C-alpha positions as CSV (number, residue, x, y, z in Angstrom):
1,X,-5.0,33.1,53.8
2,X,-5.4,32.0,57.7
3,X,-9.3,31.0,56.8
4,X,-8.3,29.2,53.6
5,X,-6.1,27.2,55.2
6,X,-8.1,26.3,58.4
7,X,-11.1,23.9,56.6
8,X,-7.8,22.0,54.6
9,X,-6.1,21.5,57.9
10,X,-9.0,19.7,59.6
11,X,-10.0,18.0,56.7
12,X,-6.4,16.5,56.8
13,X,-6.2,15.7,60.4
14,X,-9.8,14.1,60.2
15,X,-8.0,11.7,57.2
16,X,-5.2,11.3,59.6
17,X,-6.7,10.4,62.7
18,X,-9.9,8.3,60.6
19,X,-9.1,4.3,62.3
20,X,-7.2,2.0,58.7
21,X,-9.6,0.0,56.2
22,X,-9.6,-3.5,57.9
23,X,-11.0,-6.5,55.8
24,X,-12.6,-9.7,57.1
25,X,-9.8,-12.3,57.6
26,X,-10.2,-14.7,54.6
27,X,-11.0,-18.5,54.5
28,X,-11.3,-20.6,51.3
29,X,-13.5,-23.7,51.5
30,X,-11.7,-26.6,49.5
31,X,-13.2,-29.7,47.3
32,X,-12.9,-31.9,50.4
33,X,-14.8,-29.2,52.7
34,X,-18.1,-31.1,51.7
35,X,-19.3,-31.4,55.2
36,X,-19.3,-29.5,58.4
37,X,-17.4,-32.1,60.3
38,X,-14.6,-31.9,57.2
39,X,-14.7,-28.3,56.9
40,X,-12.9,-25.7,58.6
41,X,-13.8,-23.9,62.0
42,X,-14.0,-21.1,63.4
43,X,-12.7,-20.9,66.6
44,X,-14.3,-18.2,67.3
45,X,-17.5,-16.8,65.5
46,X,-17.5,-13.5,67.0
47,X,-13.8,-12.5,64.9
48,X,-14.7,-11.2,61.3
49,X,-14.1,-14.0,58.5
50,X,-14.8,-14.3,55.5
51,X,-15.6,-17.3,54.1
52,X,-15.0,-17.8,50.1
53,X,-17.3,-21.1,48.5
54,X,-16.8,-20.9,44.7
55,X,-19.0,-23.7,42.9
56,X,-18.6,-25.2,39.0
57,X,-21.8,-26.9,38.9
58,X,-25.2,-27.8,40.7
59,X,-25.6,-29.9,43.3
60,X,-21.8,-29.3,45.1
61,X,-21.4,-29.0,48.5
62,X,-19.0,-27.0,50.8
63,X,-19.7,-26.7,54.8
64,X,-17.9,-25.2,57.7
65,X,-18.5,-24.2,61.3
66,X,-18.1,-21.6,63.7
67,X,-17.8,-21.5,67.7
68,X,-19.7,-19.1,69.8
69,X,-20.6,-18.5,73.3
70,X,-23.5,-17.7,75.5
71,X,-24.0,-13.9,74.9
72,X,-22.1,-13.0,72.0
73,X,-24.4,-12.0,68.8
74,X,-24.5,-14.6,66.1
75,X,-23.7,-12.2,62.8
76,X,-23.4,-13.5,59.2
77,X,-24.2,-11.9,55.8
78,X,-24.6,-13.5,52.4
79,X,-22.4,-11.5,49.4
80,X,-21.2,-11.8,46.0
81,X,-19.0,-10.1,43.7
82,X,-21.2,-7.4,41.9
83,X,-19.9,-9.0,38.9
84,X,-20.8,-11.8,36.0
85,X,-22.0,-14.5,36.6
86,X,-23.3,-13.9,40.2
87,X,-24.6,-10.5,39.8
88,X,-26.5,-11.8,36.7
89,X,-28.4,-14.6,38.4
90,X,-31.7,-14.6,39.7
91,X,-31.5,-15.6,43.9
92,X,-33.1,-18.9,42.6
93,X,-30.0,-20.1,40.9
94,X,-27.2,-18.9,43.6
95,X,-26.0,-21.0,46.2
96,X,-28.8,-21.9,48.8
97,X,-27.3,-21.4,53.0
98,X,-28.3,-23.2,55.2
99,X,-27.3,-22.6,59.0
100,X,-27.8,-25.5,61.7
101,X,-27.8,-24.0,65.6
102,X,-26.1,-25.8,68.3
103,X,-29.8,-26.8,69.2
104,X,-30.5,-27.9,66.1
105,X,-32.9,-25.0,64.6
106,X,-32.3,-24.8,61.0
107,X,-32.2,-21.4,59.3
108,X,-32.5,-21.4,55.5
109,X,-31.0,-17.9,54.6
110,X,-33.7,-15.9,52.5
111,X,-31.6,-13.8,50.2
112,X,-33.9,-9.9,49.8
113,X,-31.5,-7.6,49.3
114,X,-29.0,-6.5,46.9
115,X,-27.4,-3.7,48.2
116,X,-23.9,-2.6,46.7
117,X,-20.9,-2.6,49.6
118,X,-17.6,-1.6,48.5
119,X,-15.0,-3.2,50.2
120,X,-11.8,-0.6,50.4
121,X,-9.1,-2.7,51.4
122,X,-9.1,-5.3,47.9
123,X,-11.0,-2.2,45.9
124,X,-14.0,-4.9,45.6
125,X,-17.4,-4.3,44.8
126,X,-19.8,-6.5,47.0
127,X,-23.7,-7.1,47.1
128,X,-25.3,-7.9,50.7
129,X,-28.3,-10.4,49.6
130,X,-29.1,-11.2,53.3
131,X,-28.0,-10.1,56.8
132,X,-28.6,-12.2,60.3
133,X,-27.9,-10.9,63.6
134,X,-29.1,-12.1,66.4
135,X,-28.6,-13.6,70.1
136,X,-26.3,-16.6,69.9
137,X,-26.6,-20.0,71.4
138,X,-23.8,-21.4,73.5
139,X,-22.1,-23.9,70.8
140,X,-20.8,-25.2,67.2
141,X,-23.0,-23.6,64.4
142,X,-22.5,-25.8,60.6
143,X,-23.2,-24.4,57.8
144,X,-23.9,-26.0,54.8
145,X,-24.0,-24.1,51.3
146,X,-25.2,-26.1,48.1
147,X,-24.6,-24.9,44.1
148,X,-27.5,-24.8,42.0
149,X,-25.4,-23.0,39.2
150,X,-21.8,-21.8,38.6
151,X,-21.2,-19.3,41.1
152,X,-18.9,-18.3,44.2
153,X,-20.1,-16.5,47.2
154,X,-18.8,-14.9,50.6
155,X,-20.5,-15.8,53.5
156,X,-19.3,-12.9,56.2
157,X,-19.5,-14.1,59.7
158,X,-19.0,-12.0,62.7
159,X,-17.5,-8.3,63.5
160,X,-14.7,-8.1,65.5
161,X,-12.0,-7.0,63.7
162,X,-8.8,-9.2,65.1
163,X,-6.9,-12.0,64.1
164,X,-8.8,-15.1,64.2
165,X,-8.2,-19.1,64.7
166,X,-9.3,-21.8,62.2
167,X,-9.3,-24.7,62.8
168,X,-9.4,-28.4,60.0
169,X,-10.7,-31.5,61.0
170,X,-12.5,-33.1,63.8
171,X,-12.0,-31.4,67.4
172,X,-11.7,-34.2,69.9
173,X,-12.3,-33.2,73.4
174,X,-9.8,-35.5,76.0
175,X,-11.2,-38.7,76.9
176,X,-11.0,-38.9,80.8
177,X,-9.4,-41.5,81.8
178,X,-10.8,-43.4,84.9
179,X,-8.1,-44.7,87.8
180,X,-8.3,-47.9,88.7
181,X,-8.2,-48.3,92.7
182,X,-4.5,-49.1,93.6
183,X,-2.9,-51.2,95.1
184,X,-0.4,-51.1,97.9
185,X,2.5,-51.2,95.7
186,X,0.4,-49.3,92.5
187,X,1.0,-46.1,91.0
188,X,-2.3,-43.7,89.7
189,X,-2.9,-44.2,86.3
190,X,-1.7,-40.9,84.4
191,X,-4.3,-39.1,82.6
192,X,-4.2,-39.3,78.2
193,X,-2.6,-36.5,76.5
194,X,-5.0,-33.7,75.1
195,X,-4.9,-34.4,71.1
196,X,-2.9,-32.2,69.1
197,X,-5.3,-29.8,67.0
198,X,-3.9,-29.4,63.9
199,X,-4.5,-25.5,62.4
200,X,-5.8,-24.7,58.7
201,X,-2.2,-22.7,58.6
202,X,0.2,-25.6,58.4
203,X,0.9,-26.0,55.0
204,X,3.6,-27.9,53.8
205,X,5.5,-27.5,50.2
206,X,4.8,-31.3,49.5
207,X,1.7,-30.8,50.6
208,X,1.8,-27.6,47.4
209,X,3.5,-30.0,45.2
210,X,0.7,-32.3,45.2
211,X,-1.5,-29.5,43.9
212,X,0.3,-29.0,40.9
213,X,-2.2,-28.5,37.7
214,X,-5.2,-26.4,36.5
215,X,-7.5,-29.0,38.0
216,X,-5.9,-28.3,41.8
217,X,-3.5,-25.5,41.4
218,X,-1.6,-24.0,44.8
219,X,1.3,-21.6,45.2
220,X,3.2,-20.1,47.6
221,X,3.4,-16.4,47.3
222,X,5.4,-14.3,49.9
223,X,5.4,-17.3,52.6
224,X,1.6,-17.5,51.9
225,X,0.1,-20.8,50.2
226,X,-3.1,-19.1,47.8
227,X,-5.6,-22.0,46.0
228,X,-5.3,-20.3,42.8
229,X,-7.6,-23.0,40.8
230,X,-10.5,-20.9,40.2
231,X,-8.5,-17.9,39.1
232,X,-7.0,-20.2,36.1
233,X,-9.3,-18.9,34.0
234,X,-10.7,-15.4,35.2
235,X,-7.1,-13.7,35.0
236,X,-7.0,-11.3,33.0
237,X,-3.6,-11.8,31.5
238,X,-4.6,-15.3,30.3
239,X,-4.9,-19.0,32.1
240,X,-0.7,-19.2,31.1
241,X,0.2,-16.6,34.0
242,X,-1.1,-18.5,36.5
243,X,-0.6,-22.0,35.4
244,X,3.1,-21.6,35.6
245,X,2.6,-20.7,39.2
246,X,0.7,-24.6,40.3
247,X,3.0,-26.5,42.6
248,X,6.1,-24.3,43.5
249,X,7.0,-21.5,45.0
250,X,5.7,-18.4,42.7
251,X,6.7,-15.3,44.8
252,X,9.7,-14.6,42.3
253,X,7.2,-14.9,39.1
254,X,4.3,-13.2,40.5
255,X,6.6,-10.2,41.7
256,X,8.2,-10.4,38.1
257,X,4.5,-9.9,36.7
258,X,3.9,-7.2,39.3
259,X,6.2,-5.1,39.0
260,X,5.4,-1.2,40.2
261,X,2.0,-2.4,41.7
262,X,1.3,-1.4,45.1
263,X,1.0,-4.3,47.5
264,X,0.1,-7.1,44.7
265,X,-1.2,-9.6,46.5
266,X,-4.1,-8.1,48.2
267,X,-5.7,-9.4,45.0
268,X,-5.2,-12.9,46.1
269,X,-6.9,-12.5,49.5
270,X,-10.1,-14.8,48.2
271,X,-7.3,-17.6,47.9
272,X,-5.6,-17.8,50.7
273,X,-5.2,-20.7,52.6
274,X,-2.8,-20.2,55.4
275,X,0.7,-19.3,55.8
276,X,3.4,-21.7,54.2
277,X,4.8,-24.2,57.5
278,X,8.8,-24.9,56.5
């Protein structure tokens, strides 16, 4: 009975002590993210994001940028959902990537893989086309994806599993101010005020009542504002369930709908965009 019970006892404490699924820390690229300058950015490209670009048509645009430092490794990979209609079109018709270094040396991402990844913590099934890892330079990397069909991807950058910063709009460093020489009777000119940087996370409910049809559809779910707009018409329980949801707080609805599911809204982690500011 003692050697029965021996192999089940360290099989357990291996599951016990084995470190929690951690996922890449989502980011969904908007309508207006068209260039890098507009889009998002990542404060630091190191921290594990992942960065959701979904597409209706060819010939759309959506950009964003990530920070990194002298010495750290530049890492991104190219994925989609091993599902229809990514996983059914040929790598001539799926988004192109295109990634400008702080130098200026272009890499065009050549997709030559597809190999299945399956993502534990959203029970997703993923397909690596193409993986880049190498020394970074010291700087702002853009990225710029273009449509050539219907289709959303993930573009994965960095490793380190901790909570990252994003960052929307332009980053302004200080302008220095120069003093004047003063006079006997004339104080120092005081320096300008470092401009406020305003974070992807402040998002406003009359900012989510804008957004209020199929066409632009947000929600706040749990103190969470989710871009549900390309979801409209992939849920399975018809475009109804989430339509009702555009523009106003949904977190009583959505639990409603639910109901007995286990953590709900890890389904929604492709459309978040940042925590609900009150």
């Amino acid at each position: 009975m003692y050697r029965r019970l021996t192999p089940l006892i360290a099989i357990a404490l291996a599951i016990s002590l084995a470190p929690a699924a951690s996922a890449h820390q989502p980011v969904v690229l908007l309508d207006t993210d068209t260039t890098p300058s507009a889009g998002p950015l990542l404060v630091d490209g190191t921290i594990s994001f992942a960065i959701r670009a979904s597409f209706t048509k060819s010939g759309q645009k959506k950009a964003f940028r990530a920070a990194l430092k002298e010495g750290d490794i530049f890492s991104v990979q190219y994925l989609i959902v091993d599902k229809k209609p990514e996983s059914g079109l040929k790598n001539s018709l799926l988004p192109q990537l295109v990634i400008t270094s702080p130098t200026g040396k272009k890499i065009t991402v050549v997709m030559k893989e597809r190999t299945p990844f399956f993502e534990s913590f959203t029970r997703t099934t993923y397909l690596y086309l193409s993986r880049v890892s190498q020394p970074a330079e010291a700087g702002i990397y853009s990225f710029v994806i273009t449509s050539r069909a219907r289709a959303a991807i993930t573009v994965a950058v960095g490793d380190r599993e901790v909570q990252g910063e994003v960052v929307r709009g332009a980053v302004q460093a200080p302008t220095p101010t120069v003093k004047p020489t003063p006079a006997a009777t004339q104080e120092p000119a005081k320096a300008s005020p470092t401009p406020e940087v305003t974070t992807q996370s402040a998002y406003t409910m009359a900012k989510v009542k804008e957004n209020n049809s199929a066409a632009s559809c947000w929600s706040v779910i749990s103190g969470n504002v989710y871009n549900l707009t390309q979801w409209i018409n992939q849920h399975p329980g018809g475009p109804s369930a989430i339509a009702s949801l555009c523009g106003v707080d949904g977190t009583a609805s959505f639990n409603a709908q639910h109901r007995g599911e286990g953590k709900p809204t890890q389904r929604l982690s492709d459309y978040l965009l940042g925590a609900l500011v009150k």
